[in-house]
Short mmCIF file of C-alpha atoms in Angstrom, two decimals:
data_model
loop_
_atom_site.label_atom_id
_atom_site.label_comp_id
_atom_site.label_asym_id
_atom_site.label_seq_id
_atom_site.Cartn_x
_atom_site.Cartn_y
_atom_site.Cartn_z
CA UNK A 264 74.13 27.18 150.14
CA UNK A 265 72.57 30.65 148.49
CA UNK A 266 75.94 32.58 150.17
CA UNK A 267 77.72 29.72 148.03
CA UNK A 268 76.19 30.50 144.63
CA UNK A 269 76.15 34.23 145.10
CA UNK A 270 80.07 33.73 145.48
CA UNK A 271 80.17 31.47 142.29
CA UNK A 272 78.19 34.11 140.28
CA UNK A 273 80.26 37.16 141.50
CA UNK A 274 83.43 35.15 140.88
CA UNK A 275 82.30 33.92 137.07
CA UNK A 276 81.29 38.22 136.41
CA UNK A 277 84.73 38.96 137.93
CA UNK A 278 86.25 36.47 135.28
CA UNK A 279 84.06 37.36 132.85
CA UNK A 280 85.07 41.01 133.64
CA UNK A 281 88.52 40.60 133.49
CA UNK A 282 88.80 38.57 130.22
CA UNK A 283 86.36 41.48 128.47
CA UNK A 284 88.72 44.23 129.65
CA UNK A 285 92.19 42.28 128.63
CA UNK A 286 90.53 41.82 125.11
CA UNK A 287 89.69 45.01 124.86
CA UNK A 288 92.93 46.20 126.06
CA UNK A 289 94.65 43.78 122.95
CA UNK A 290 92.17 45.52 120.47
CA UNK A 291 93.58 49.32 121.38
CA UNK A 292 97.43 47.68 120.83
CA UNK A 293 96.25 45.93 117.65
CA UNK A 294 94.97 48.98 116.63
CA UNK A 295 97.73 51.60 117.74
CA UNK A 296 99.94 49.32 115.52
CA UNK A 297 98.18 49.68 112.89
CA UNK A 298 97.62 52.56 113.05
CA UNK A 299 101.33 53.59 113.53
CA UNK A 300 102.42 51.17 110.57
CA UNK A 301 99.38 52.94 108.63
CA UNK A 302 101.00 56.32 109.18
CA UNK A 303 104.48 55.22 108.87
CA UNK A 304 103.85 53.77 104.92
CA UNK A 305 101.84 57.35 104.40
CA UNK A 306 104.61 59.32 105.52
CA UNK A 307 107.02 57.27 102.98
CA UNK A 308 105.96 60.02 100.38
CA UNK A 309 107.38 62.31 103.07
CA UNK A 310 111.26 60.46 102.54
CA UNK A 311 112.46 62.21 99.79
CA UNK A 312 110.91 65.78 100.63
CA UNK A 313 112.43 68.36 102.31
CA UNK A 314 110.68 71.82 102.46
CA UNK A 315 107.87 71.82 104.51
CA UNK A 316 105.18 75.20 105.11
CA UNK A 317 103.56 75.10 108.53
CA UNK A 318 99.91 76.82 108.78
CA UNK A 319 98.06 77.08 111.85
CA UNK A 320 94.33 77.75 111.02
CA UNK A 321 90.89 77.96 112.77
CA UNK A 322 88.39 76.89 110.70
CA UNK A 323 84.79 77.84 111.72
CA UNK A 324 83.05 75.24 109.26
CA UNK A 325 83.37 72.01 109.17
CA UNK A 326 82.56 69.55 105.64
CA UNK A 327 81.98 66.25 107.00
CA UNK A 328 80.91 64.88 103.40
CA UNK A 329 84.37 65.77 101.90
CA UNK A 330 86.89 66.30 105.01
CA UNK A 331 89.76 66.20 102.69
CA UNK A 332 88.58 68.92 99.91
CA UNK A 333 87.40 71.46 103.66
CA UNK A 334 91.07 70.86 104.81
CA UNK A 335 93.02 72.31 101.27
CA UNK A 336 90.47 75.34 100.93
CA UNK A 337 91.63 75.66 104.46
CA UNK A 338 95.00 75.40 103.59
CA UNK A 339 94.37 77.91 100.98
CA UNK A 340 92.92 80.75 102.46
CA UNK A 341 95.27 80.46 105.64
CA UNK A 342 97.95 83.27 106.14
CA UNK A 343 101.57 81.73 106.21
CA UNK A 344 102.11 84.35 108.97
CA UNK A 345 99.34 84.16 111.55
CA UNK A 346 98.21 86.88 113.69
CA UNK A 347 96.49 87.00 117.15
CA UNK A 348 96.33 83.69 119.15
CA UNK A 349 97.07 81.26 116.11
CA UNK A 350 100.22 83.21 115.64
CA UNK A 351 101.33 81.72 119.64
CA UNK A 352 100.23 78.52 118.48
CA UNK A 353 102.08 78.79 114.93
CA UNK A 354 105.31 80.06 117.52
CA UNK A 355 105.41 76.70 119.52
CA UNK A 356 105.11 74.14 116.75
CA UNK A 357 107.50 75.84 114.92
CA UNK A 358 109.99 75.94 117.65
CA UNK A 359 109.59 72.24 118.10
CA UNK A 360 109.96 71.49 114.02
CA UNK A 361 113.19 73.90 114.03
CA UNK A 362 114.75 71.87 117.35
CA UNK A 363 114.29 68.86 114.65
CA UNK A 364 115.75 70.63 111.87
CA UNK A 365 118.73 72.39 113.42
CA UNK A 366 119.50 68.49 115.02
CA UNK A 367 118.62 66.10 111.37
CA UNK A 368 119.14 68.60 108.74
CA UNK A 369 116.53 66.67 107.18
CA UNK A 370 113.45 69.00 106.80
CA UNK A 371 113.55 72.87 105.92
CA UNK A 372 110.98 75.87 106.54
CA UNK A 373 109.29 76.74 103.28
CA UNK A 374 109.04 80.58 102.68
CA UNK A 375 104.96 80.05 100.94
CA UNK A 376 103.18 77.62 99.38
CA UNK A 377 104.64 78.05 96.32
CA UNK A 378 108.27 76.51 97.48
CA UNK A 379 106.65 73.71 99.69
CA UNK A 380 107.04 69.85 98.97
CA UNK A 381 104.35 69.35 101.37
CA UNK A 382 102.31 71.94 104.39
CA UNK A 383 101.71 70.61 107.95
CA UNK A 384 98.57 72.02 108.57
CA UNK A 385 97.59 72.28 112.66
CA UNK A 386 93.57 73.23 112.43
CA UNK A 387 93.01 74.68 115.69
CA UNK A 388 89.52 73.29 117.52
CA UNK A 389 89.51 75.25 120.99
CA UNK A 390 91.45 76.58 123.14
CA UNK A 391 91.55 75.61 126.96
CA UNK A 392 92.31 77.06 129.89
CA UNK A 393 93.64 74.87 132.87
CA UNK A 394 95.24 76.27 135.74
CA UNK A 395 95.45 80.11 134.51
CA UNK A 396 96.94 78.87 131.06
CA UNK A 397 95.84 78.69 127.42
CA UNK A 398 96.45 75.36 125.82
CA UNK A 399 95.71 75.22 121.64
CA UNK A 400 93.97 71.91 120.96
CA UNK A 401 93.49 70.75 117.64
CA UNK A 402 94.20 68.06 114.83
CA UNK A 403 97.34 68.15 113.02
CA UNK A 404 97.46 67.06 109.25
CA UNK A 405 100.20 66.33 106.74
CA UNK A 406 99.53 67.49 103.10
CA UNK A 407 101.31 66.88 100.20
CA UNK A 408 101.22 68.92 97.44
CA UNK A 409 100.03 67.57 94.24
CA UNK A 410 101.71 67.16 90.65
CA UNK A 411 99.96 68.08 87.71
CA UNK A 412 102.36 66.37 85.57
CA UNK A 413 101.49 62.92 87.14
CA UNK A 414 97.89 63.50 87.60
CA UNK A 415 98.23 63.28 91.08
CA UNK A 416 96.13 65.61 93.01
CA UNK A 417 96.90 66.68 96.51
CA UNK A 418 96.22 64.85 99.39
CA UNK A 419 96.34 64.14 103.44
CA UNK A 420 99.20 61.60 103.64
CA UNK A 421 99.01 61.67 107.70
CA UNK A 422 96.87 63.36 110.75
CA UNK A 423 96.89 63.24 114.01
CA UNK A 424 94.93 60.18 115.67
CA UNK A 425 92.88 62.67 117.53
CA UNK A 426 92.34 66.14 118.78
CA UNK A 427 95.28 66.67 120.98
CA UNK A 428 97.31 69.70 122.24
CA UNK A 429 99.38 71.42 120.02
CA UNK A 430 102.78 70.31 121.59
CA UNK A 431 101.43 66.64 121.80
CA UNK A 432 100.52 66.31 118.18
CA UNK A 433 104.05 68.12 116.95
CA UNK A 434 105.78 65.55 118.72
CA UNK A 435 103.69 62.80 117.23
CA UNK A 436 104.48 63.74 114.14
CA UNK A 437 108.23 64.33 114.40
CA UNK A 438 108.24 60.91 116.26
CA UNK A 439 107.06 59.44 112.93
CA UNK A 440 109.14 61.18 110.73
CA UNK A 441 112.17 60.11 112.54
CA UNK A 442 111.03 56.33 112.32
CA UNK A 443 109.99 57.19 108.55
CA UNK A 444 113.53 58.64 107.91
CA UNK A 445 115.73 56.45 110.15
CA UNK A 446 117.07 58.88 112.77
CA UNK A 447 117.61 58.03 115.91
#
């Protein structure tokens, strides 16, 4: 009779197990979707803009009371042209965004800040090595510019869910634009 209830109480965790895992499981979809609806309706400002600036920065501080403000000075101060590793990193975004542009004609390479709608902005974190390569990990942000005329000041409009490798986090992003802009 103890072997009995043993079996009972192992089979009511296993149950109890299972249900707490398949919820959790539903919570990560619910929130994936929400997330991707989140960033779709963001990157609606992105529709009628064209001319994007890419930056790839490392930033050695981090402001965690006003994230937003840390990422334009960052913005700011980064060279358009990168040198050393960033500029490898800045080299393999921007030969995924110009395999987008040469296909949807949608999106062209601003020359500086000054002719950009908006800047992605890839803020490199570390770099790792795994098998006897370098892979750039980091967190990819959208920013669009602001317009004085219309009091509206310049803001994140997307960014990356998470710290992810540079190729990963490109793709996100053109995934979303595509959806945001109806191609394929």
């Amino acid at each position: 009779m103890v072997c009995h209830h043993k079996q009972t109480r192992f089979g009511f965790l296993a149950v109890l197990m299972l249900a707490s895992c398949l919820n959790a499981l539903a919570q990560q979809e619910r929130t994936a979707a929400l997330r991707s609806a989140h960033a779709g309706n963001m990157l609606n400002e992105l529709r009628d803009k064209h001319r994007a600036l890419l930056v790839v920065f490392r930033s050695r501080v981090l402001d965690v009371n006003d994230r937003e403000r840390a990422i334009m000075e960052d913005v700011l101060k980064a060279d358009p042209q990168p040198k050393g590793r960033n500029a490898s990193v800045y080299n393999q975004l921007a030969q995924k965004l110009n395999s987008y542009i040469n296909k949807y004609k949608s999106l062209t390479a601003a020359e500086g800040l000054a002719d950009a709608d908006y800047v992605i902005y890839f803020n490199v974190v570390e770099y790792r090595r795994i098998l006897g390569t370098i892979y750039p990990y980091g967190e990819l942000f959208v920013i669009v510019k602001g317009s004085p005329g219309q009091l509206k000041p310049p803001r994140v409009v997307w960014r990356a869910d998470k710290v992810l490798f540079a190729g990963d986090a490109i793709n996100d992003l053109i995934k979303e634009l595509k959806a945001v802009r109806g191609e394929d």
